[in-house]
Coordinates of C-alpha atoms in Angstrom, one line a residue:
M9 CA -1.6 39.6 20.6
R10 CA -3.9 36.6 20.7
Y11 CA -4.7 35.9 23.7
V12 CA -6.2 39.6 24.4
F13 CA -9.3 39.2 22.4
L14 CA -13.0 39.0 23.8
L15 CA -12.6 41.7 26.4
F16 CA -10.9 44.3 24.1
W17 CA -13.7 45.7 22.1
V18 CA -15.2 47.0 26.1
L19 CA -11.9 48.3 26.8
S20 CA -11.7 50.5 23.9
L21 CA -14.2 52.5 25.8
P22 CA -13.4 56.4 25.4
L23 CA -11.0 57.7 27.8
F24 CA -10.1 61.1 28.5
A25 CA -6.4 61.2 27.2
K26 CA -3.5 63.5 27.0
V27 CA -0.4 62.8 25.2
D28 CA 2.4 64.9 25.3
S29 CA 3.4 66.2 21.7
T30 CA 7.1 66.6 21.4
Q31 CA 5.7 62.8 20.7
V32 CA 4.1 63.6 18.1
C33 CA 6.4 64.3 14.5
H34 CA 4.7 66.5 12.1
S35 CA 7.0 67.0 9.3
C36 CA 6.6 63.0 9.4
N37 CA 3.0 62.8 8.6
V38 CA 3.1 62.4 5.1
I39 CA 2.3 59.5 2.4
Q40 CA 6.2 58.3 2.0
R41 CA 5.6 56.8 -2.4
D42 CA 1.9 58.5 -2.4
V43 CA 2.0 59.3 -6.5
D44 CA -0.4 56.5 -7.3
V45 CA -2.6 57.7 -3.8
A46 CA -1.9 60.5 -4.6
A47 CA -4.0 59.8 -8.4
L48 CA -6.7 59.4 -6.9
A49 CA -7.9 62.3 -5.7
T50 CA -10.4 62.8 -7.8
K51 CA -12.1 60.0 -6.9
W52 CA -11.9 61.0 -3.5
K53 CA -13.8 65.1 -4.6
S54 CA -16.2 63.0 -6.6
G55 CA -17.5 60.8 -4.0
T56 CA -17.1 57.6 -6.0
L57 CA -13.8 56.5 -3.6
K58 CA -13.5 52.9 -3.3
V59 CA -11.2 51.8 -0.1
L60 CA -10.7 48.4 1.4
H61 CA -8.5 48.4 5.3
L62 CA -7.6 45.9 6.6
G63 CA -5.8 45.0 9.5
D64 CA -5.5 43.4 13.0
S65 CA -7.9 44.7 16.5
H66 CA -6.3 47.9 15.9
I67 CA -9.3 48.4 12.8
Q68 CA -11.6 45.2 14.8
I69 CA -12.8 47.1 17.6
G70 CA -12.8 50.7 15.0
H71 CA -12.1 53.7 16.3
F72 CA -9.2 54.2 13.7
S73 CA -10.8 53.5 10.8
G74 CA -14.5 54.6 12.2
E75 CA -12.7 58.3 12.5
I76 CA -11.1 57.8 9.1
K77 CA -14.7 57.4 8.0
R78 CA -16.0 60.6 9.1
L79 CA -13.0 62.9 7.9
L80 CA -13.7 61.6 4.5
G81 CA -17.7 62.2 4.7
V82 CA -17.8 58.2 4.0
K83 CA -22.1 57.3 4.8
T84 CA -22.1 53.7 5.1
E85 CA -20.8 51.4 7.3
G86 CA -19.8 48.7 5.5
I87 CA -19.2 44.8 5.9
Q88 CA -20.8 44.4 9.3
F89 CA -20.3 40.3 10.2
P90 CA -22.5 38.4 13.8
Y91 CA -18.7 38.5 15.3
S92 CA -19.9 36.9 18.7
L93 CA -20.3 33.9 16.0
A94 CA -17.4 32.9 15.8
K95 CA -16.5 34.1 19.8
S96 CA -15.2 37.1 19.2
V97 CA -16.6 40.5 20.6
D98 CA -19.8 41.6 17.6
G99 CA -19.3 45.1 15.6
R100 CA -20.3 48.7 16.3
V101 CA -23.2 49.0 14.1
L102 CA -24.8 45.4 14.6
K103 CA -26.2 42.9 16.9
S104 CA -27.0 39.1 16.0
K105 CA -28.6 36.4 18.3
S106 CA -28.5 33.2 16.2
M107 CA -31.0 30.4 16.3
G108 CA -30.1 27.3 15.2
R109 CA -26.6 25.4 14.7
W110 CA -24.3 27.3 13.2
E111 CA -19.4 27.4 13.5
G112 CA -17.8 29.8 13.4
T113 CA -14.3 29.9 12.4
S114 CA -11.6 33.2 11.3
I115 CA -8.1 32.5 9.9
L116 CA -6.6 32.8 13.2
K117 CA -7.6 28.3 12.6
S118 CA -6.3 26.1 11.7
S119 CA -7.9 25.0 8.3
T120 CA -11.1 23.1 8.7
G121 CA -12.2 23.5 4.8
Q122 CA -14.5 26.1 5.6
N123 CA -14.0 29.8 3.2
I124 CA -13.1 32.9 4.9
G125 CA -13.2 35.9 3.0
L126 CA -12.6 39.4 3.9
S127 CA -13.6 39.5 7.3
G128 CA -11.8 36.7 8.5
Y129 CA -14.5 35.1 9.6
A130 CA -17.0 33.0 8.6
V131 CA -20.4 31.1 10.0
S132 CA -21.4 28.2 8.2
T133 CA -24.2 25.6 9.1
R134 CA -26.1 23.2 7.6
D135 CA -29.4 23.1 9.6
S136 CA -32.2 25.1 6.9
T137 CA -34.2 26.4 9.9
A138 CA -31.0 28.4 11.6
Q139 CA -31.4 31.3 11.4
I140 CA -29.4 35.7 13.2
T141 CA -31.6 38.0 14.0
F142 CA -29.5 41.0 13.5
T143 CA -30.6 44.8 14.9
L144 CA -29.1 47.9 14.8
K145 CA -26.7 49.3 18.0
D146 CA -28.1 53.1 17.7
S147 CA -31.7 53.0 18.3
L148 CA -32.7 56.4 16.5
A149 CA -31.0 53.8 13.3
T150 CA -32.8 52.5 9.9
L151 CA -31.9 50.6 6.8
N152 CA -33.9 50.0 4.1
Q153 CA -31.4 47.8 1.9
I154 CA -29.4 44.5 2.5
R155 CA -26.5 42.7 0.7
V156 CA -24.8 39.5 2.0
W157 CA -22.3 37.9 1.5
T158 CA -22.0 33.6 1.3
H159 CA -20.8 31.3 -0.3
S160 CA -21.4 30.4 -4.3
D161 CA -22.1 27.3 -4.7
S162 CA -24.8 24.7 -6.4
C163 CA -25.6 23.5 -2.4
A164 CA -25.5 26.2 -0.8
M165 CA -29.2 27.0 0.6
I166 CA -30.5 31.2 -0.1
P167 CA -30.5 33.8 1.8
D168 CA -33.8 35.1 2.7
V169 CA -34.3 38.2 5.3
G170 CA -38.0 38.5 5.7
L171 CA -41.3 39.5 3.7
E172 CA -41.2 43.2 3.8
F173 CA -36.9 42.4 1.8
I174 CA -37.4 41.9 -1.7
L175 CA -34.5 40.2 -3.9
E176 CA -33.5 42.7 -6.4
K177 CA -29.5 41.6 -7.6
R178 CA -28.0 39.2 -7.2
G179 CA -23.4 38.9 -7.9
Y180 CA -21.3 36.1 -7.5
Q181 CA -17.6 35.6 -8.5
G182 CA -15.9 32.2 -8.0
N183 CA -16.4 30.7 -4.5
V184 CA -18.7 33.5 -2.6
A185 CA -21.3 35.7 -4.1
Y186 CA -23.6 38.2 -3.2
W187 CA -27.0 38.6 -2.6
D188 CA -29.2 42.7 -3.0
F189 CA -32.6 42.4 -0.3
K190 CA -34.5 46.1 -0.4
S191 CA -37.3 47.3 2.2
Y192 CA -40.2 49.7 0.6
T193 CA -40.3 50.0 4.1
K194 CA -37.1 51.1 7.3
V195 CA -36.3 48.9 9.7
S196 CA -34.0 48.8 13.0
Q197 CA -33.8 45.0 12.7
F198 CA -33.7 41.8 9.8
T199 CA -33.6 38.4 10.3
L200 CA -31.7 36.0 7.9
G201 CA -32.9 32.0 7.0
L202 CA -32.7 29.9 4.4
H203 CA -34.4 28.4 2.4
K204 CA -33.3 26.1 -0.9
S205 CA -34.0 26.0 -4.3
A206 CA -32.9 22.6 -5.4
S207 CA -32.7 19.2 -3.1
N208 CA -29.1 19.0 -3.2
Q209 CA -28.2 22.5 -1.1
D210 CA -27.7 21.2 2.8
E211 CA -25.0 23.8 3.5
F212 CA -24.5 27.7 3.8
T213 CA -22.0 30.4 5.6
L214 CA -21.7 33.6 5.5
H215 CA -19.1 35.4 4.9
G216 CA -21.3 39.1 6.5
V217 CA -23.7 41.7 5.8
E218 CA -23.4 45.1 4.6
I219 CA -26.1 47.9 5.5
L220 CA -26.7 50.3 1.4
S221 CA -27.5 53.8 0.9
N222 CA -28.4 55.4 -1.9
E223 CA -26.6 58.3 -1.3
T224 CA -23.5 58.7 -3.2
S225 CA -20.7 58.2 -0.8
I226 CA -17.6 56.8 -1.0
D227 CA -17.2 53.0 -0.2
Y228 CA -15.3 52.2 2.7
Q229 CA -14.6 48.7 3.7
D230 CA -13.1 47.7 7.0
L231 CA -12.2 44.7 8.2
G232 CA -9.6 43.4 10.6
V233 CA -9.4 40.1 13.1
A234 CA -7.6 40.5 16.7
G235 CA -4.8 39.1 16.9
A236 CA -3.9 39.2 12.6
Q237 CA -0.9 38.6 10.7
F238 CA -0.5 39.5 7.0
T239 CA 0.3 35.6 6.3
H240 CA -3.2 34.4 7.7
L241 CA -4.7 36.7 5.7
K242 CA -3.1 35.2 2.3
S243 CA -3.2 31.7 3.8
R244 CA -6.3 30.8 5.0
G245 CA -8.6 33.6 3.1
N246 CA -9.5 31.4 0.9
V247 CA -12.1 33.7 -1.4
A248 CA -10.5 37.6 -0.3
L249 CA -9.7 37.6 -3.4
D250 CA -12.4 36.5 -5.1
Q251 CA -14.4 39.2 -3.4
I252 CA -12.0 41.6 -4.1
E253 CA -12.7 41.2 -7.8
L254 CA -15.5 41.9 -7.0
L255 CA -15.0 45.3 -5.0
K256 CA -12.7 46.7 -6.9
P257 CA -11.1 48.5 -4.4
D258 CA -9.2 51.6 -6.0
L259 CA -6.8 51.4 -2.5
L260 CA -6.2 48.5 -0.7
I261 CA -5.6 50.0 3.0
C262 CA -3.1 47.5 5.0
S263 CA -3.0 47.8 9.0
F264 CA -1.1 44.7 10.1
G265 CA 2.4 44.3 12.1
T266 CA 1.4 44.3 15.3
N267 CA 1.5 40.7 15.7
E268 CA 4.6 40.2 14.0
A269 CA 6.3 42.3 15.7
Y270 CA 5.7 39.9 19.2
N271 CA 5.5 36.5 16.9
A272 CA 9.9 35.3 17.8
N273 CA 9.1 33.2 14.4
W274 CA 8.3 36.1 12.1
N275 CA 11.0 36.5 9.3
P276 CA 11.1 39.3 6.9
A277 CA 12.7 37.2 4.2
T278 CA 9.0 35.1 3.9
Y279 CA 7.1 38.1 5.0
S280 CA 7.8 40.6 2.6
Q281 CA 7.4 37.1 -0.7
A282 CA 3.7 36.6 0.4
V283 CA 3.7 40.4 0.5
A284 CA 4.9 40.0 -2.7
E285 CA 3.1 37.4 -4.4
F286 CA -0.5 38.9 -2.5
M287 CA 0.2 42.0 -4.7
Q288 CA 0.5 40.6 -7.3
D289 CA -3.0 38.2 -6.9
V290 CA -4.8 41.2 -6.6
K291 CA -3.6 42.4 -9.3
A292 CA -4.1 39.8 -11.2
K293 CA -7.8 40.8 -10.1
S294 CA -8.1 44.5 -10.0
P295 CA -5.1 45.4 -12.1
E296 CA -6.0 49.0 -10.7
T297 CA -6.1 48.7 -7.4
V298 CA -3.5 51.3 -5.1
F299 CA -1.6 49.0 -2.3
L300 CA -1.1 51.6 1.0
F301 CA 1.0 49.4 4.3
T302 CA 0.7 51.2 7.0
S303 CA 3.6 50.1 10.1
P304 CA 2.4 49.2 13.0
P305 CA 2.4 52.3 16.2
D306 CA 4.6 51.6 18.8
T307 CA 3.3 48.7 21.4
R308 CA 4.1 47.2 24.9
S309 CA 2.4 44.2 25.0
Q310 CA 2.5 43.0 29.0
K311 CA 5.6 45.2 28.7
R312 CA 7.3 43.6 26.0
I313 CA 9.3 45.3 23.6
P314 CA 7.5 43.5 20.8
K315 CA 11.2 41.8 19.8
F316 CA 10.5 42.4 15.4
Q317 CA 8.9 45.8 15.3
Q318 CA 12.0 48.1 14.2
Q319 CA 12.7 44.3 11.8
V320 CA 8.4 44.9 10.5
V321 CA 8.9 49.0 10.2
Q322 CA 11.9 48.5 8.1
T323 CA 10.4 45.6 6.3
L324 CA 6.6 47.6 5.7
S325 CA 9.0 50.6 5.0
E326 CA 11.2 48.5 1.9
L327 CA 8.2 47.6 -0.1
P328 CA 7.2 48.8 -3.7
A329 CA 4.2 50.3 -2.6
A330 CA 3.0 53.6 -0.9
Y331 CA 3.9 54.1 2.6
Y332 CA 2.3 55.1 5.7
D333 CA 4.9 54.7 9.3
L334 CA 3.0 55.3 12.2
N335 CA 5.5 54.0 14.3
Q336 CA 7.4 57.4 13.1
V337 CA 4.6 59.6 13.3
M338 CA 4.2 58.6 17.3
G339 CA 7.3 60.3 17.8
G340 CA 9.0 56.8 17.0
F341 CA 10.4 53.7 18.8
G342 CA 9.2 54.7 22.1
S343 CA 7.3 56.9 21.9
S344 CA 4.3 54.8 23.8
A345 CA 6.2 55.1 26.7
E346 CA 4.2 58.9 26.7
W347 CA 1.2 58.2 25.1
V348 CA 0.6 55.8 27.7
K349 CA 2.1 58.2 30.3
N350 CA -0.8 60.6 29.2
G351 CA -4.4 58.5 28.9
C352 CA -3.6 57.8 24.8
F353 CA -3.5 53.6 25.8
L354 CA -5.2 51.2 27.0
K355 CA -4.2 49.2 30.5
D356 CA -2.6 46.2 27.7
Q357 CA -0.2 49.0 26.5
L358 CA -0.9 47.6 23.1
H359 CA -4.3 48.7 22.0
L360 CA -5.2 52.8 22.4
T361 CA -8.3 54.8 24.0
K362 CA -11.1 56.2 21.5
E363 CA -9.6 59.1 21.7
G364 CA -5.9 57.8 21.0
Y365 CA -7.0 56.1 18.1
Q366 CA -9.3 59.2 17.1
L367 CA -5.9 61.6 17.5
Q368 CA -4.4 58.6 14.8
A369 CA -7.2 58.8 12.8
K370 CA -6.6 62.7 11.5
L371 CA -3.3 62.7 11.3
F372 CA -3.7 60.3 8.9
V373 CA -5.9 61.6 6.9
L374 CA -4.4 64.9 7.7
S375 CA -1.6 62.3 5.0
L376 CA -3.5 61.4 3.7
F377 CA -5.0 65.5 2.3
K378 CA -1.4 66.5 2.1
S379 CA -0.8 63.0 -1.2
W380 CA -4.3 65.2 -2.1
G381 CA -3.5 68.4 -3.3
D382 CA -6.0 70.1 -0.5
Q383 CA -5.2 73.1 0.3
A384 CA -8.8 74.0 2.1
A385 CA -9.2 69.7 3.5
I386 CA -5.5 70.6 5.0
E387 CA -6.8 73.8 6.5
S388 CA -9.4 72.0 7.8
L389 CA -7.8 69.4 9.5
Q390 CA -5.2 71.0 10.5
N391 CA -7.7 73.4 12.4
Q392 CA -9.5 69.2 13.6
V393 CA -6.0 68.1 15.3
N394 CA -5.1 71.5 16.5
Q395 CA -9.1 71.6 18.8
H396 CA -8.7 67.4 19.7
T397 CA -5.3 67.8 20.7
V398 CA -6.3 70.7 22.7
S399 CA -9.0 69.2 24.0
I400 CA -6.6 66.2 25.8
G401 CA -4.5 67.9 26.9
I402 CA -1.8 69.0 24.4
P403 CA -1.3 72.9 23.2
K404 CA -0.8 73.7 20.0

């Protein structure tokens, strides 16, 4: 999957999609071992739930997690990143343009000494004149509060987002920090610049920017890296745990597995150990965090059957955490053939169309509502699922 990544966003534009309803296993559409997830119902209903959703390109593309956020009533977009500076493609919310010298990296690259957080990407500079201009892609949208996530170090230069903004708050933990800025006017664009408060400050690393809001809303951070495997996050995300300690998510959703399934060197024992260690590390930083793992969807990249798909699904199903079997909900192993035939996958047979991702998101959120026991929400979303499937050619 590593070789796909500069065009996958463009290719994921909405396409007309159909799927054979017999391929969707409605009775399977539940979260297994959901006791801890169910206990989060009160936070969801009060709008105080904090979710961190990590994964691969299925998450970076944004259609799957974006629809989840819409259905849960999330009013903020979460952490964004200037992906183009790390040789990927910009996200759904912000486009970016840089000046000066910036060096980008990701968790896919071998260690370069750069710190990488939950976004899975980082851009660094030693050029005090370097800038990045961020512009909202929605021409009608505006913002007046920004959080800048950076590396925390005595030698780090200080972020500055222009005269329209004042610094309201700074927080830090270990090697990661955030800077909160607020403007009394609404803007659609801002420029991140740098300044020094001491002569030894000669470097700067950006982990992302976040558009904040005063509205009470579920906090949902969805961060993915095209081509990523869970072990990339574990081995290269060297400030991710510090960031988790600051965020303290109530629910941590991990959506990896597609790239592992195609990896000829994947080892289930090594993988299970890495996941177990990560869970222990997270619990040490954020004891109340609940884990939810999702299986990878059934795929056929370049018409190849993923060598370890069944083993990956089996390994994930045996973890001591809540589990959602997206593969089984799709219809099980081999079900992607019908999804492809009916237009729910792109030509690569690895990524879904926007409609395909949105249908999967509706099914996933429906399983959450079942765990939370909200009958009204279940009935409302079930109606949306029915309407969605009818609109793309699935009979009720």
